[in-house]
Amino acid sequence: HLRIQDQLAQQDKYTRELQRIFEAADRDASGSLSWEEFEDHLGDVRIAAYLSSLGLDVGEARGLFRLLDIEGRNDVKIEDFVWGCMRMRGVAKSIDLC
């Protein structure tokens, strides 16, 4: 049970951290990231390094943004993007286990 609790706690930590990172990119405080806000933020070496530490690279993050922008408005809600990052991280982890 402790291992599962540790994993859940770690996932929660990553989720909060991603939320914080992308909220900082949300310059107009809309709750969504425009493509411009997103691209500007990904240009920060620290952000790219953090995404890498989660097992995500900047190219994957860009692809995820485009995938989540279903309506083609160049705008993605932050919580949707964070959820997508965590899903991608989970897929990558499960592939590593194979």
GROMACS .gro file of C-alpha atoms in nm:
model
   98
    1HIS     CA    1   0.000   0.000   0.000
    2LEU     CA    2   0.287   0.238   0.074
    3ARG     CA    3   0.426   0.202  -0.278
    4ILE     CA    4   0.088   0.293  -0.429
    5GLN     CA    5   0.051   0.586  -0.189
    6ASP     CA    6   0.402   0.703  -0.281
    7GLN     CA    7   0.319   0.684  -0.652
    8LEU     CA    8  -0.006   0.876  -0.602
    9ALA     CA    9   0.174   1.140  -0.395
   10GLN     CA   10   0.442   1.174  -0.664
   11GLN     CA   11   0.179   1.204  -0.937
   12ASP     CA   12  -0.002   1.470  -0.736
   13LYS     CA   13   0.325   1.659  -0.694
   14TYR     CA   14   0.394   1.649  -1.070
   15THR     CA   15   0.039   1.762  -1.145
   16ARG     CA   16   0.065   2.060  -0.908
   17GLU     CA   17   0.405   2.154  -1.047
   18LEU     CA   18   0.286   2.138  -1.409
   19GLN     CA   19  -0.020   2.342  -1.314
   20ARG     CA   20   0.202   2.605  -1.152
   21ILE     CA   21   0.439   2.618  -1.451
   22PHE     CA   22   0.164   2.665  -1.705
   23GLU     CA   23  -0.033   2.909  -1.491
   24ALA     CA   24   0.283   3.123  -1.489
   25ALA     CA   25   0.276   3.114  -1.871
   26ASP     CA   26  -0.086   3.234  -1.874
   27ARG     CA   27  -0.003   3.605  -1.904
   28ASP     CA   28  -0.364   3.718  -1.944
   29ALA     CA   29  -0.489   3.498  -1.656
   30SER     CA   30  -0.757   3.346  -1.880
   31GLY     CA   31  -0.714   2.991  -1.749
   32SER     CA   32  -0.605   2.888  -2.097
   33LEU     CA   33  -0.278   2.901  -2.285
   34SER     CA   34  -0.263   3.061  -2.625
   35TRP     CA   35  -0.014   2.917  -2.871
   36GLU     CA   36   0.198   3.232  -2.828
   37GLU     CA   37   0.202   3.206  -2.446
   38PHE     CA   38   0.283   2.838  -2.474
   39GLU     CA   39   0.568   2.883  -2.723
   40ASP     CA   40   0.722   3.171  -2.525
   41HIS     CA   41   0.719   2.960  -2.209
   42LEU     CA   42   0.869   2.654  -2.378
   43GLY     CA   43   1.159   2.871  -2.490
   44ASP     CA   44   1.269   2.890  -2.126
   45VAL     CA   45   1.551   2.640  -2.072
   46ARG     CA   46   1.430   2.569  -1.716
   47ILE     CA   47   1.084   2.471  -1.843
   48ALA     CA   48   1.231   2.243  -2.109
   49ALA     CA   49   1.457   2.084  -1.845
   50TYR     CA   50   1.163   2.027  -1.610
   51LEU     CA   51   0.951   1.869  -1.884
   52SER     CA   52   1.247   1.648  -1.967
   53SER     CA   53   1.273   1.541  -1.603
   54LEU     CA   54   0.911   1.425  -1.633
   55GLY     CA   55   0.998   1.221  -1.939
   56LEU     CA   56   0.843   1.473  -2.182
   57ASP     CA   57   1.029   1.664  -2.446
   58VAL     CA   58   0.939   2.002  -2.590
   59GLY     CA   59   0.841   1.850  -2.925
   60GLU     CA   60   0.595   1.615  -2.755
   61ALA     CA   61   0.452   1.906  -2.557
   62ARG     CA   62   0.401   2.104  -2.879
   63GLY     CA   63   0.230   1.806  -3.040
   64LEU     CA   64   0.010   1.763  -2.734
   65PHE     CA   65  -0.094   2.129  -2.751
   66ARG     CA   66  -0.200   2.087  -3.115
   67LEU     CA   67  -0.382   1.763  -3.032
   68LEU     CA   68  -0.575   1.921  -2.743
   69ASP     CA   69  -0.664   2.229  -2.948
   70ILE     CA   70  -0.963   2.044  -3.091
   71GLU     CA   71  -1.146   2.357  -3.203
   72GLY     CA   72  -0.837   2.503  -3.373
   73ARG     CA   73  -0.851   2.825  -3.170
   74ASN     CA   74  -0.481   2.816  -3.073
   75ASP     CA   75  -0.599   2.798  -2.714
   76VAL     CA   76  -0.593   2.511  -2.462
   77LYS     CA   77  -0.722   2.509  -2.105
   78ILE     CA   78  -0.438   2.468  -1.858
   79GLU     CA   79  -0.603   2.177  -1.674
   80ASP     CA   80  -0.652   1.993  -2.006
   81PHE     CA   81  -0.288   2.044  -2.094
   82VAL     CA   82  -0.169   1.924  -1.752
   83TRP     CA   83  -0.397   1.619  -1.780
   84GLY     CA   84  -0.255   1.546  -2.125
   85CYS     CA   85   0.104   1.575  -1.999
   86MET     CA   86   0.030   1.333  -1.717
   87ARG     CA   87  -0.134   1.089  -1.960
   88MET     CA   88   0.167   1.108  -2.191
   89ARG     CA   89   0.396   1.051  -1.895
   90GLY     CA   90   0.191   0.745  -1.798
   91VAL     CA   91   0.207   0.605  -2.152
   92ALA     CA   92   0.583   0.658  -2.163
   93LYS     CA   93   0.620   0.486  -1.827
   94SER     CA   94   0.412   0.187  -1.935
   95ILE     CA   95   0.618   0.154  -2.254
   96ASP     CA   96   0.936   0.156  -2.043
   97LEU     CA   97   0.799  -0.135  -1.842
   98CYS     CA   98   0.752  -0.353  -2.151
   0.00000   0.00000   0.00000
